Amino acid sequence: MTSSQQLRSLTIDNINPHICNAQYAVRGELAIKSEEYRAQLRKSHKSGPPTPPESPDSSPLPFDKVISANIGNPQQLDQKPITFFRQVLACLENPKLLDHADVLESTFGYPKDVIERARWLLSEIGSVGAYSQSAGAPAIRESVAKYIEERDGFPADSANIYLSAGASSGVNTLMHIICGSPKTGVLVPIPQYPLYTATLSVLNARCVPYYLDESKAWGTSMEVIKESYEKAIAEGTDVRAIVVINPGNPTGASLSESDIESVIKFAAEKKLVVMADEVYQTNVFVGQFHSFKRVLRQLQQQDKEGTFEHVELASLHSISKGMVGECGHRGGYFELVGFDKEVQAQIFKFISIVLCPPVIGQCLVEMMVNPPKKGDPSYELYNSEVSHVKDGLYKRATALYEAFQKMEGVECGEPQGSMYLFPTINLPQKAYAAAEEAGKAPDDFYCLRLLDATGICVVPGSGFGQKEGTLHLRTTFLAPGTEWVGRWNKFHEEFMDKYRD
Amino acid sequence: MTSSQQLRSLTIDNINPHICNAQYAVRGELAIKSEEYRAQLRKSHKSGPPTPPESPDSSPLPFDKVISANIGNPQQLDQKPITFFRQVLACLENPKLLDHADVLESTFGYPKDVIERARWLLSEIGSVGAYSQSAGAPAIRESVAKYIEERDGFPADSANIYLSAGASSGVNTLMHIICGSPKTGVLVPIPQYPLYTATLSVLNARCVPYYLDESKAWGTSMEVIKESYEKAIAEGTDVRAIVVINPGNPTGASLSESDIESVIKFAAEKKLVVMADEVYQTNVFVGQFHSFKRVLRQLQQQDKEGTFEHVELASLHSISKGMVGECGHRGGYFELVGFDKEVQAQIFKFISIVLCPPVIGQCLVEMMVNPPKKGDPSYELYNSEVSHVKDGLYKRATALYEAFQKMEGVECGEPQGSMYLFPTINLPQKAYAAAEEAGKAPDDFYCLRLLDATGICVVPGSGFGQKEGTLHLRTTFLAPGTEWVGRWNKFHEEFMDKYRD
């Protein structure tokens, strides 16, 4: 490359190659195309009834709505926010509303505990427009500690709680600390939420994949984990941490207590940080959520030899999922257990560089971990809203699951939790050939055709990782109604008919 | 290190060394100590009147309030948020308020344009609890483009606008893209806001410092920039970008049009990305703000040979500063000019990994760039609030400047803009000796003593960079009242008396 040829400072060939190498399919080609379709539909809606196309680009689409099933974004798909949360937030944004608490109550139906919570939060944080401390407002971190104590039955210390801009930001922080050299490796489940592999790519560190067992409802297999670990060590990888997503994304699987124990024992033996992504802890249909923190504390209680004394656990949670679904507010936290004090000081410095997580998001974290209690004026409504969302998710998951049962070549386990189904799709050889001709992987090809024909946007299994020779896709079950499932069904039949061998 | 000695996976010796090397004094030792004092005061306030100390740790402090002058955090220091902004945000958080627009108007004094703006934003973004597109909601990016067009008199394209979680997050993104190897270098002004050096450390890239000229009101000197550049090139550094903070942080200086032209010409010649940190664009007392974008477009207009055709400019702005002061909401944007399309696709992927900036912060960006106009019902109040903040800042800056004039050994230029003064402090030799004995740099030592004696937290000049042999400190002029300035004055006299040679 000579300087006379190079027009700019930055070209695809000379920018950070680790970013170029990163893959993040959840917002990749399909998502970008779906947003283009959405913009096209908005334009045509705005300009009245459809008119004859002026150019090939503006030809009418065969659907009138884009269904973004590629990303767990509940409120985009009409999940209603929890009223208590939003009433409090309105008062935090404009505290002058509190000057007429009586009118808020009589005209707008704000219960007394909304007013009280808003006043308390304001007294603790001051203005939501001010930076908080880097790890978040102290009072909110104390609420989180209390929540964890009540959930697990073991003490939690607010000094070890770090609020974050969603769990993604917490993962980013922890990975930055852990990944000190190109030989650093982190065990990551496959399939996984691609945040993990993307972040490892950006940090030029190594992903050490361990496959989940589809035949056992996507559970962990210690044998597989050990094999992956040994293989990585043999290749000179300095394995330093293991990621567990529980309940799983994209799989929805909840780990059993004994599976969690096994992971912790392995981490203790090999001195690995356990990163427990527990953002779906309330999205459980089948089985039960067991927190890594509680299982670790139980092991430590029974532990006479100090085997588990120094196990390092980082457990992440978020306001984006569960029945809260407030992704746009970017709130979350992580709790550190067993971390060295000097290391924590570096974590503090790192998060200080970007100052603090969004304060309104912090307030939502507070309300998520400290919602209205039985007897509080807001409790009945809160409880019915949470149940409604939970029931709705289960119903939608089941409807989608049943639709998959009827689709030729599609195999899907029963919905277990999180917000996703991750079916296997068996495509005919002709579809493989057509995909190859189009320069696409077969699962990409299927998903692109689905989007073009129906406006439904899902993510190919390759975006999460899948065993060679298998094909999957991930879809959320958040979209309301069944009309879109019908559209999918029809598309699938036509697709299979077209490419049947 | 043997495995029997190592208790944990992560120790200060084996985590990411680039994070350990990063320095970020704005929230460093002094800020941490000031928060401890604040917590101590809160505790003693809560438990009633001061009681005799129980332990040395809980001895009463010689002040009853901590003044956080270390960080530009206006609303922590009683700057009032703009009413229009917060009224709209309340409606966005709880759209049911809009069901009784009449009551909002009659009882709470919400003008009609608040209701209209809230309805329009909700129609464009849906719920503020939903993820937006990765680069931000399209309608908000269009508002930003319109603002830039009106400011500069040249077109702006919303496709080149990226909303961000404050300018810090934008800087983080751009530096990630630029820094592809340990040899990559970025020209950074000294003194500077330490976000730049800290981010370069984390990315294991090279800071190429260029000193600002204190004798010329902290202006840029092209000679100095060229020298720094040539020296870096000679050392094998691959210099790829130049950072300019205009108006300056910590200096407050506004660059002249011809200084900006010179920087752009240099960038064009050497093919450097210009990163223009323009977050203080409305905080100008002396001189005038000239945007890099406008100056670049003017150069391009006159340019017959295409010298400036491919200049890459990234210009950053934020809701945290100016008269908005909404840091806690984490909002901002950057505009890219002249960037390669493939590079922009990588930027898009990178920001997609953390999904989207906080949506409420995005809405604040929209209102910052599109505030009430003359004739709108909210205009009078908006205008008076903005003027009040601006006047207040100037008065406070002037009062502090005058106090510095009277302090022995302190030299301070007239307040020019931003939110800071950056005086030189000339300390007696005995103070240097006392600092050395305490294991501190002399400016650190002075600032620590100031904090201990008065509760005033400022940042030593070393945190921003300063010429060898000189000492400075950075203080915001945000804190209300003059009582604290009196305390500082008294401390300074006593300090100088104690250490006078």
Coordinates of C-alpha atoms in Angstrom, one line a residue, chain A residues 20 83 145 174 206 243 342 358-359 381 393 437 486 492:
Chain A
C20 CA -13.1 -7.0 11.8
T83 CA -46.8 0.4 35.8
A145 CA -27.3 -6.9 48.1
L174 CA -15.0 -8.6 33.2
R206 CA -9.2 -17.2 22.8
V243 CA -18.9 -18.8 31.1
E342 CA -6.4 -5.3 44.1
P358 CA -27.3 5.4 33.3
V359 CA -28.9 6.6 36.5
L381 CA -51.4 -4.5 40.0
L393 CA -44.6 -15.8 27.3
E437 CA -25.1 -20.9 -5.2
G486 CA -49.2 -18.9 10.3
H492 CA -41.9 -23.3 5.4

